[in-house]
Amino acid sequence: MFQDFKSTADPTQGPPRLAALRNAMAKAGLDGFLVPRADRHQGEYVAPADERLAWLTGFTGSAGFAAITGELAGVFVDGRYRLQVKAQVAEAFTPVDWPETKLGPWLAEHLPKGSRVGFDPWLHTVDEISGVEKAAPDVDLLPTDNLIDRIWQDRPAPPNAPVRAHPVELSGERSSDKRARIAKVLKDAGQKAAILTLPDSICWLLNIRGRDIARNPVVHAFAILFDDARVALFSTPEKFEALGPDPAIDLYDWDAFETALDKLEGPVRVDRKTAPFAVSARLREAGIAVDWDDDPCILPKACKNEAEIQGMRDAHLRDGAAMVEFLAWLDREAPKGELTEIAAATALETYRAASNQLQDISFDTISGAGPNGAIIHYRVTEATDRQIVPGELYLVDSGGQYLDGTTDITRTIAVGDPTDEHRACYTAVLQGMIAISVARFPRGLAGRDLDALARAALWRAGRDYDHGTGHGVGAYLSVHEGPQRLSRLSGVKLQPGMILSNEPGYYRPDAFGIRIENLIVVQDAERLGDARDQLDFETLTFVPLDRRLIDIAALGPWERDWIDRYHGEVRAKLAERVSKEARAWLFEATEPLS
Amino acid sequence: MFQDFKSTADPTQGPPRLAALRNAMAKAGLDGFLVPRADRHQGEYVAPADERLAWLTGFTGSAGFAAITGELAGVFVDGRYRLQVKAQVAEAFTPVDWPETKLGPWLAEHLPKGSRVGFDPWLHTVDEISGVEKAAPDVDLLPTDNLIDRIWQDRPAPPNAPVRAHPVELSGERSSDKRARIAKVLKDAGQKAAILTLPDSICWLLNIRGRDIARNPVVHAFAILFDDARVALFSTPEKFEALGPDPAIDLYDWDAFETALDKLEGPVRVDRKTAPFAVSARLREAGIAVDWDDDPCILPKACKNEAEIQGMRDAHLRDGAAMVEFLAWLDREAPKGELTEIAAATALETYRAASNQLQDISFDTISGAGPNGAIIHYRVTEATDRQIVPGELYLVDSGGQYLDGTTDITRTIAVGDPTDEHRACYTAVLQGMIAISVARFPRGLAGRDLDALARAALWRAGRDYDHGTGHGVGAYLSVHEGPQRLSRLSGVKLQPGMILSNEPGYYRPDAFGIRIENLIVVQDAERLGDARDQLDFETLTFVPLDRRLIDIAALGPWERDWIDRYHGEVRAKLAERVSKEARAWLFEATEPLS
């Protein structure tokens, strides 16, 4: 099992650690210290050695940070974690509603003029620090070594997992070609080098994968890409032993990174939204010009090539077969009323692992019965584990990491007989999911331009959901990757090859949650009508929708047609991939609507 | 009749006038001169005295401009006017595709370094001129007096129509209250005064209306609003004789405007997108600080109050009754195959005028049969007048100006039997129009966020339309007003009271055009479901849709419901307002779909 269901929160450990931190602050002459959740690579998952926020406060959410002063210990968390933080931290800590309250104004309010606040310059980006400085001009923000690391006695070792080559059959492009392509971008921009600090950018560029953190098959490293396509790579060299040497890649120990920065010729491209503050500070100290510009791998990585898309298709059929086995099992077992959320999540991982190709799950499974389904980022633990009761909805959001692709799927299932309200809400969510699935649209549009399509049916009923409609997804990389999103907040133009989730939802607190999620990939649409240049989405996910939850009379004809067509494809693609017992279930689940 | 159908183009007059202009340029030491369509008030319609572009070139479109050099005479027009300009200008003029080709780059390409290009600083905004200067840094742009006015011998007199008070029963707010409200905005921003140059802003602020130009009931004037709510008004004082004096409004002749600017205390608020270049140039010469900021009346004017909305409702029922008389007549007469576009437009204006309340039409009626319907801004003339033939579609886009409101409606009508293709395309356009009509959405969204809803059905069929979904509409003011729009290009948040058109379309060149347009007003939605804060649209326009063009089987249930509910309201609201003959037609036209 990759997932565990332990309740890691232990509020009692926080206060003595907080006292030790304040002690260290006093010794360092600091009035405050920042403790982010992020590591040096700004990802969603961090290694145990980087769980500083959880170690100090007890809070284990995937986003947030703490700001410690002599008097206060604010733990900043967003809407997803408002309840969780209260259960996980001791009274010595004060939960702060973020981003409603931002760090800068909070520091300005709680610290006198001229206060000195330390931060680890490797854990914060330039954008973060300059945002705080702007909002709290009377507070001095001082880069310092990490005070947590000073007091954390039994801190785990940093990750050191072996690196594996990601074969060109799956990556679709040789690393040398990628490097030449990106180096040309630098050259055209007059940039001598680019600093890469995001693990998935480096893994994509070098066609490598690793196991340095859970869920995301990435390698922890920093890299410098030069405008002649050479790469200097900084990590733990022994991790790379299984790979043969590459004359264009010079491998160094972590320690060599800073001195390598000193010797660069400028201008050097640095991403102020993702690179550690320490990188550009070091470059500037050495008198080297910095060009603020996006990490040059992000957009090319987002636009998957045909081999990557084919890998994603293959991974999704394998994953879809496991989901069908799981759903068939669930339909047999759940109505008895004895399953729990953990039992279901465990069974699902077992079905996925049965392919012998599962490298990891792509994130901790969200397995929520009844009211737990309404907690958007619910992670079931032994403390919260709930019976799956007939008459309720069960929401399961999960995914797998396979060598050929990353999956992410949500299905909401009626256990026993659903109510009319369940069906009305499910149908409106489904109409939104279909609206994106069938959308054709002119090239040049961004996620912002399409987001309303996914919400219109819910809006009409006075309902909505408090999250984006979709996020970018990597190809055997992070299940959340940018820059594209289906979101009111995203102005990034959609381009062929971009993979997105399509996951509208509806959540009724203390009652039920509904989310339906397929992955889709942007493609040039087949010519139709007289439109000049349209894009549309190919669906990657093939798993039945729960027909018992669909109010057929509420659907438009194109919606009914899409469901029947989709179920026909699901059946055709998966029938030969599942067990006999699951096949019978699959055939029934994919019958035409009427 | 307000509208005439004369073909005003006379290409033969252009060349001698162009020669005279070049002569004047040489005398003034200029290598180029700019001739915009705009007058000093940047509106869509201009007075005959301001038809400089048409006088010089023959081009009569509502947008465009000319740039004259010694060698070239470029006439810049957008996609709507590509065909028209070729028919209207002589060979001495070169049509230029605008905005694909912009003025600045064109000047830079066609004029040597150091060339001197004159422009009338009253006819261009600061934004326009600085845009050109940026793109053509080696060309000197010089404000000068208007060379056209020097050579235009029989130039008509400027407009001088009497001003009328717009009663508070219709405006819903006393002018003194509006002035106090806007003055407070200035005071809060530390601005001592604002310069107002847009006629509809001034008319709104002072609760006045006029007849200085066709179609828009505005008064030509400039105004200065001080932060103590006093107003200095610059126009032709005798126009205002019918109004009593107002102690808070000082009325001056046009001539006094510039010297009044010299005496202002700064900072003075000026809108760089709408105010003449000459205004801020004069202020700067006098050493007065300029605050670039929106015309402070635009947003308050856009958010109509309850009296204005009630006036719009009343005007729309009156206008709707005239439309029903017209459509009933059309249905009797058109199938005979003897009507023409001009005959139809004439009949429609006659039905509108029969109320004895029609002040003007709100724009020149677009009356397009068959392929002429596909010309988005078609204006029928004696030269283009076309028979309305059975088997074709007829598109009519028109509106009225009434004291209580401004209307704008488009209906597309099947003459004889429509084809399946007609019905498929009409139905997709209608689905877009319904999607906006039934939309509920969270407060804070802009037109950009909703535009896709109006296009999704067309997009799915590989179709689209090359214009926005909707424009703002004034209350007995301009039929096109900002800042709100339903458009991919509009980030202006929708607010209660904003009136918009809802007019998706589909145009098949050389075959047919479809557009369906109702006016709608943004309102706080009645509470429904658990949504916290939704807005929706109240429909203002009540006129039947052509049921013969609706493919019922293609509709979703909420679309069918909307149509039947709408037709029920149309019938209930208009039955007592129309003739007996029209009533029989109305009842048939508003039968439920099935």
PDB file of C-alpha atoms in Angstrom, chain B residues 135-232:
ATOM      1  CA  ALA B 135       4.645  53.108 -33.314  1.00  0.00           C
ATOM      2  CA  ALA B 136       6.112  55.843 -35.508  1.00  0.00           C
ATOM      3  CA  PRO B 137       8.786  57.527 -33.377  1.00  0.00           C
ATOM      4  CA  ASP B 138      10.511  59.040 -36.406  1.00  0.00           C
ATOM      5  CA  VAL B 139       7.434  60.910 -37.600  1.00  0.00           C
ATOM      6  CA  ASP B 140       6.530  64.253 -36.006  1.00  0.00           C
ATOM      7  CA  LEU B 141       2.852  64.517 -35.116  1.00  0.00           C
ATOM      8  CA  LEU B 142       1.844  68.158 -35.000  1.00  0.00           C
ATOM      9  CA  PRO B 143      -1.436  69.568 -33.707  1.00  0.00           C
ATOM     10  CA  THR B 144      -2.793  72.074 -36.205  1.00  0.00           C
ATOM     11  CA  ASP B 145      -6.057  73.699 -37.167  1.00  0.00           C
ATOM     12  CA  ASN B 146      -8.246  71.523 -39.358  1.00  0.00           C
ATOM     13  CA  LEU B 147      -7.142  71.673 -43.005  1.00  0.00           C
ATOM     14  CA  ILE B 148     -10.423  70.161 -44.179  1.00  0.00           C
ATOM     15  CA  ASP B 149     -12.329  73.034 -42.618  1.00  0.00           C
ATOM     16  CA  ARG B 150     -10.072  75.449 -44.518  1.00  0.00           C
ATOM     17  CA  ILE B 151     -10.956  73.946 -47.904  1.00  0.00           C
ATOM     18  CA  TRP B 152     -14.564  72.794 -47.309  1.00  0.00           C
ATOM     19  CA  GLN B 153     -16.381  75.770 -48.853  1.00  0.00           C
ATOM     20  CA  ASP B 154     -20.029  74.823 -48.280  1.00  0.00           C
ATOM     21  CA  ARG B 155     -19.505  73.141 -44.913  1.00  0.00           C
ATOM     22  CA  PRO B 156     -22.859  72.944 -43.060  1.00  0.00           C
ATOM     23  CA  ALA B 157     -23.368  74.943 -39.874  1.00  0.00           C
ATOM     24  CA  PRO B 158     -22.741  73.109 -36.615  1.00  0.00           C
ATOM     25  CA  PRO B 159     -25.872  71.701 -34.925  1.00  0.00           C
ATOM     26  CA  ASN B 160     -27.882  74.018 -32.783  1.00  0.00           C
ATOM     27  CA  ALA B 161     -31.025  72.176 -31.693  1.00  0.00           C
ATOM     28  CA  PRO B 162     -32.958  73.279 -28.601  1.00  0.00           C
ATOM     29  CA  VAL B 163     -32.233  71.471 -25.352  1.00  0.00           C
ATOM     30  CA  ARG B 164     -35.039  69.878 -23.352  1.00  0.00           C
ATOM     31  CA  ALA B 165     -35.166  68.929 -19.709  1.00  0.00           C
ATOM     32  CA  HIS B 166     -35.282  65.193 -19.064  1.00  0.00           C
ATOM     33  CA  PRO B 167     -37.824  64.957 -16.217  1.00  0.00           C
ATOM     34  CA  VAL B 168     -36.861  63.396 -12.909  1.00  0.00           C
ATOM     35  CA  GLU B 169     -39.781  60.959 -13.257  1.00  0.00           C
ATOM     36  CA  LEU B 170     -37.793  59.392 -16.093  1.00  0.00           C
ATOM     37  CA  SER B 171     -34.222  60.038 -14.951  1.00  0.00           C
ATOM     38  CA  GLY B 172     -34.979  58.814 -11.424  1.00  0.00           C
ATOM     39  CA  GLU B 173     -32.425  61.100  -9.811  1.00  0.00           C
ATOM     40  CA  ARG B 174     -32.187  64.875  -9.647  1.00  0.00           C
ATOM     41  CA  SER B 175     -29.287  66.384 -11.511  1.00  0.00           C
ATOM     42  CA  SER B 176     -28.192  68.127  -8.325  1.00  0.00           C
ATOM     43  CA  ASP B 177     -27.984  64.738  -6.584  1.00  0.00           C
ATOM     44  CA  LYS B 178     -25.993  63.263  -9.460  1.00  0.00           C
ATOM     45  CA  ARG B 179     -23.632  66.232  -9.410  1.00  0.00           C
ATOM     46  CA  ALA B 180     -23.149  65.931  -5.654  1.00  0.00           C
ATOM     47  CA  ARG B 181     -22.538  62.188  -6.006  1.00  0.00           C
ATOM     48  CA  ILE B 182     -19.902  62.564  -8.729  1.00  0.00           C
ATOM     49  CA  ALA B 183     -18.327  65.607  -7.020  1.00  0.00           C
ATOM     50  CA  LYS B 184     -17.788  63.425  -3.966  1.00  0.00           C
ATOM     51  CA  VAL B 185     -15.972  60.905  -6.145  1.00  0.00           C
ATOM     52  CA  LEU B 186     -13.686  63.707  -7.304  1.00  0.00           C
ATOM     53  CA  LYS B 187     -13.171  65.001  -3.792  1.00  0.00           C
ATOM     54  CA  ASP B 188     -12.337  61.521  -2.502  1.00  0.00           C
ATOM     55  CA  ALA B 189      -9.759  61.167  -5.275  1.00  0.00           C
ATOM     56  CA  GLY B 190      -8.274  64.595  -4.482  1.00  0.00           C
ATOM     57  CA  GLN B 191      -9.314  65.901  -7.897  1.00  0.00           C
ATOM     58  CA  LYS B 192     -10.438  69.529  -8.094  1.00  0.00           C
ATOM     59  CA  ALA B 193     -12.438  69.138 -11.302  1.00  0.00           C
ATOM     60  CA  ALA B 194     -13.260  66.724 -14.107  1.00  0.00           C
ATOM     61  CA  ILE B 195     -13.451  67.553 -17.797  1.00  0.00           C
ATOM     62  CA  LEU B 196     -16.526  66.060 -19.501  1.00  0.00           C
ATOM     63  CA  THR B 197     -16.520  65.885 -23.282  1.00  0.00           C
ATOM     64  CA  LEU B 198     -18.895  62.997 -23.976  1.00  0.00           C
ATOM     65  CA  PRO B 199     -22.392  64.269 -24.828  1.00  0.00           C
ATOM     66  CA  ASP B 200     -24.167  61.372 -23.164  1.00  0.00           C
ATOM     67  CA  SER B 201     -22.209  61.880 -19.944  1.00  0.00           C
ATOM     68  CA  ILE B 202     -23.197  65.538 -19.885  1.00  0.00           C
ATOM     69  CA  CYS B 203     -26.842  64.792 -20.768  1.00  0.00           C
ATOM     70  CA  TRP B 204     -27.013  62.155 -18.029  1.00  0.00           C
ATOM     71  CA  LEU B 205     -25.406  64.417 -15.423  1.00  0.00           C
ATOM     72  CA  LEU B 206     -27.586  67.436 -16.186  1.00  0.00           C
ATOM     73  CA  ASN B 207     -30.815  65.538 -17.008  1.00  0.00           C
ATOM     74  CA  ILE B 208     -31.060  67.112 -20.434  1.00  0.00           C
ATOM     75  CA  ARG B 209     -31.616  65.787 -23.925  1.00  0.00           C
ATOM     76  CA  GLY B 210     -31.174  67.380 -27.371  1.00  0.00           C
ATOM     77  CA  ARG B 211     -31.213  66.830 -31.106  1.00  0.00           C
ATOM     78  CA  ASP B 212     -27.750  67.898 -32.168  1.00  0.00           C
ATOM     79  CA  ILE B 213     -27.124  64.683 -34.054  1.00  0.00           C
ATOM     80  CA  ALA B 214     -29.277  61.981 -35.622  1.00  0.00           C
ATOM     81  CA  ARG B 215     -30.345  58.852 -33.692  1.00  0.00           C
ATOM     82  CA  ASN B 216     -28.798  59.853 -30.334  1.00  0.00           C
ATOM     83  CA  PRO B 217     -30.809  62.454 -28.401  1.00  0.00           C
ATOM     84  CA  VAL B 218     -27.775  64.285 -27.112  1.00  0.00           C
ATOM     85  CA  VAL B 219     -26.617  67.874 -26.715  1.00  0.00           C
ATOM     86  CA  HIS B 220     -23.226  68.898 -28.014  1.00  0.00           C
ATOM     87  CA  ALA B 221     -21.350  70.576 -25.180  1.00  0.00           C
ATOM     88  CA  PHE B 222     -18.239  70.426 -23.041  1.00  0.00           C
ATOM     89  CA  ALA B 223     -18.446  70.651 -19.270  1.00  0.00           C
ATOM     90  CA  ILE B 224     -16.257  71.070 -16.241  1.00  0.00           C
ATOM     91  CA  LEU B 225     -17.564  69.500 -13.045  1.00  0.00           C
ATOM     92  CA  PHE B 226     -15.944  70.934  -9.929  1.00  0.00           C
ATOM     93  CA  ASP B 227     -15.432  69.059  -6.683  1.00  0.00           C
ATOM     94  CA  ASP B 228     -18.046  71.336  -5.055  1.00  0.00           C
ATOM     95  CA  ALA B 229     -20.666  70.048  -7.561  1.00  0.00           C
ATOM     96  CA  ARG B 230     -20.780  73.260  -9.600  1.00  0.00           C
ATOM     97  CA  VAL B 231     -20.716  72.889 -13.376  1.00  0.00           C
ATOM     98  CA  ALA B 232     -19.331  75.151 -16.075  1.00  0.00           C
TER      99      ALA B 232
END
